[in-house]
């Protein structure tokens, strides 16, 4: 392997290049900035988009961590808090149970706010939402370990902290949307509610769509069967 | 229907629900209708086949017993010592059987009492109870009285319609089921009286109602009724407390009361109890420590022409606190232990031995079960199987404090049936009593028994900290000391970086001593300011 050189033309070089480009100083800086965002939501989320302190790479990392922790929780949280019926667990469905509502929210929020002077772009809404999820992995990782050293008398301690991480995320999402779209408090809350309605509408349309498609497929399939039968 | 899966997964529940709805996830698979005679429900509320806990010893019909005439819709069953009393309601008499080596044989027939002020012969007796003194109490329904006689059937007294403002005096008294306590107080269920159990003192005075079920109160119902018209109100069901169907006085003097009259939705919502254990004040003290509710079958789908929940028609309790409920809907028997956990479920509707057509009453001799079928006019005598003997033995040994033996018997149960949940918990509990916490935790975890697991874990944790006291203290110390030392190291670094030794002015400057001192002073001042600025920047974050 004497002739092996690593340059931008071979796969190793390309990977290394991608790594270097993705996990650069800007990436680490933007990832660290998420910690500033969760403690200073208003200030932080303003800078996130207006000062371009956030990156897609960091947002993706946070989302990935959130999903990862949510899956690890199933296995490593004490059975006092979570009992899992492994036989019926579909991991893809489980991942979808986070990604799908997230996608619905991002699109729904952008679609409604963009009609009413919302300053945020779709990507910015996505980054802001992902940055709001930081408290979840941040609190759930230690909680996962704590759950294994408490008895059910001390379960309240876990439950309260666990609920707190969710509430914190919720507050951050509201704050983030307000700052990204440059909305006032009342308008922001109103558009959060609109976003939820938009999500419901989208779910409805999707259900309709899938049901129509499956009916259509069933029609052509039965046609095919009939045809083959008569041949 | 029950939906299992993630029992306590609440976080981001809405999100999951949205996803589930959108992707049309199949819900919990339909429960497989059980294949074996005996079964239990596991933690996930799945039906698990189980070896027989009880086997049929014999089925006795009227002709098997050699009775002069066929029993006619018998409705009551009572056991005192070795004697079984069957209230042959349609024939206006009570058939007494005796348990012998060869099974049950008829020993007596009670048709009339002696010296009663009214009618001497019985009319449609529905229940009987016998005190320790030998006095006999008969619910003589057709004659609207509860009659008390001595052991030779000589009339002593009778109990009639209770005088209470809640009951109009022209009500006809139809006593249906009775139990008596050690002081010969009588508790009675009478048709059409839903205030609870009628309680008479030993001298015959009515002393009140006991254990009335609370009428379910619902603010939504209330609101609805506020706006309903009179016609709608009339059509609506009244919020009346449920009537009890049957009662049983256990060896401790507590009354097990069951009911089969409720709306299935109420049972599902938990607003009515199918079975209760009443103390003297009439409060329900039944322990329900299991996630599986104490109301019989969990799956109510229509199968074989029977649908709806289990409707309990009678209940009996052993001396080991296992109580058995009789379901008249599907003809099944459900056994629960003192914690309300299911021990067994078996039976069914049919004509074979061990199946019923309309079971109405249950009682027991020792650990044997006797079930009366009113349509079949037969009684079925069940005895414990070897498997059942192991289970009961393990429970008894545990109560006696013989934890080793109890654990060994549960192991034996487990070797017969690896799906028997109580065995795992039983082994765990005996290990817990033997202070083998780590092993106990393992067994509790298998069957998700968090209460017992926590008990074991608490002890284990205490033990662990005691044995690792030094390590624990060390870790705590390190956790506190490391940040402190880090700070110290940083300070030292600053001190070194700014110390005079490394910051001599250039010797070629030819400074005087005074000037050198002045120079160093300035250097230190600058270093301090640099540090201050750095710290401030760190505090700001960015």
mmCIF file of C-alpha atoms in Angstrom, chain B residues 337-339 341 395 398-399 403 406-407 410 422-435 440-441 443-444 449 452 455:
data_model
loop_
_atom_site.group_PDB
_atom_site.id
_atom_site.type_symbol
_atom_site.label_atom_id
_atom_site.label_comp_id
_atom_site.label_asym_id
_atom_site.label_seq_id
_atom_site.Cartn_x
_atom_site.Cartn_y
_atom_site.Cartn_z
ATOM 1 C CA UNK B 337 -54.819 -13.969 46.275
ATOM 2 C CA UNK B 338 -54.646 -11.607 49.253
ATOM 3 C CA UNK B 339 -52.999 -8.934 47.081
ATOM 4 C CA UNK B 341 -53.430 -10.931 41.959
ATOM 5 C CA UNK B 395 -48.562 -19.564 49.827
ATOM 6 C CA UNK B 398 -44.887 -18.255 53.198
ATOM 7 C CA UNK B 399 -47.630 -17.305 55.649
ATOM 8 C CA UNK B 403 -39.507 -19.001 53.358
ATOM 9 C CA UNK B 406 -42.064 -21.583 50.080
ATOM 10 C CA UNK B 407 -39.332 -20.665 47.617
ATOM 11 C CA UNK B 410 -42.581 -21.890 43.882
ATOM 12 C CA UNK B 422 -46.969 -15.417 40.797
ATOM 13 C CA UNK B 423 -44.197 -18.019 41.020
ATOM 14 C CA UNK B 424 -41.539 -15.479 40.049
ATOM 15 C CA UNK B 425 -42.892 -12.978 42.541
ATOM 16 C CA UNK B 426 -43.242 -15.749 45.132
ATOM 17 C CA UNK B 427 -39.607 -16.790 44.738
ATOM 18 C CA UNK B 428 -38.607 -13.148 44.894
ATOM 19 C CA UNK B 429 -40.573 -12.613 48.080
ATOM 20 C CA UNK B 430 -39.054 -15.642 49.774
ATOM 21 C CA UNK B 431 -35.568 -14.470 48.712
ATOM 22 C CA UNK B 432 -36.403 -11.029 50.064
ATOM 23 C CA UNK B 433 -37.279 -12.538 53.429
ATOM 24 C CA UNK B 434 -34.023 -14.499 53.328
ATOM 25 C CA UNK B 435 -32.235 -11.159 52.778
ATOM 26 C CA UNK B 440 -34.873 -11.157 44.700
ATOM 27 C CA UNK B 441 -34.525 -8.049 42.527
ATOM 28 C CA UNK B 443 -37.065 -12.204 40.004
ATOM 29 C CA UNK B 444 -39.183 -9.103 40.605
ATOM 30 C CA UNK B 449 -43.249 -6.082 40.284
ATOM 31 C CA UNK B 452 -41.443 -5.585 45.781
ATOM 32 C CA UNK B 455 -38.371 -3.027 48.755
#
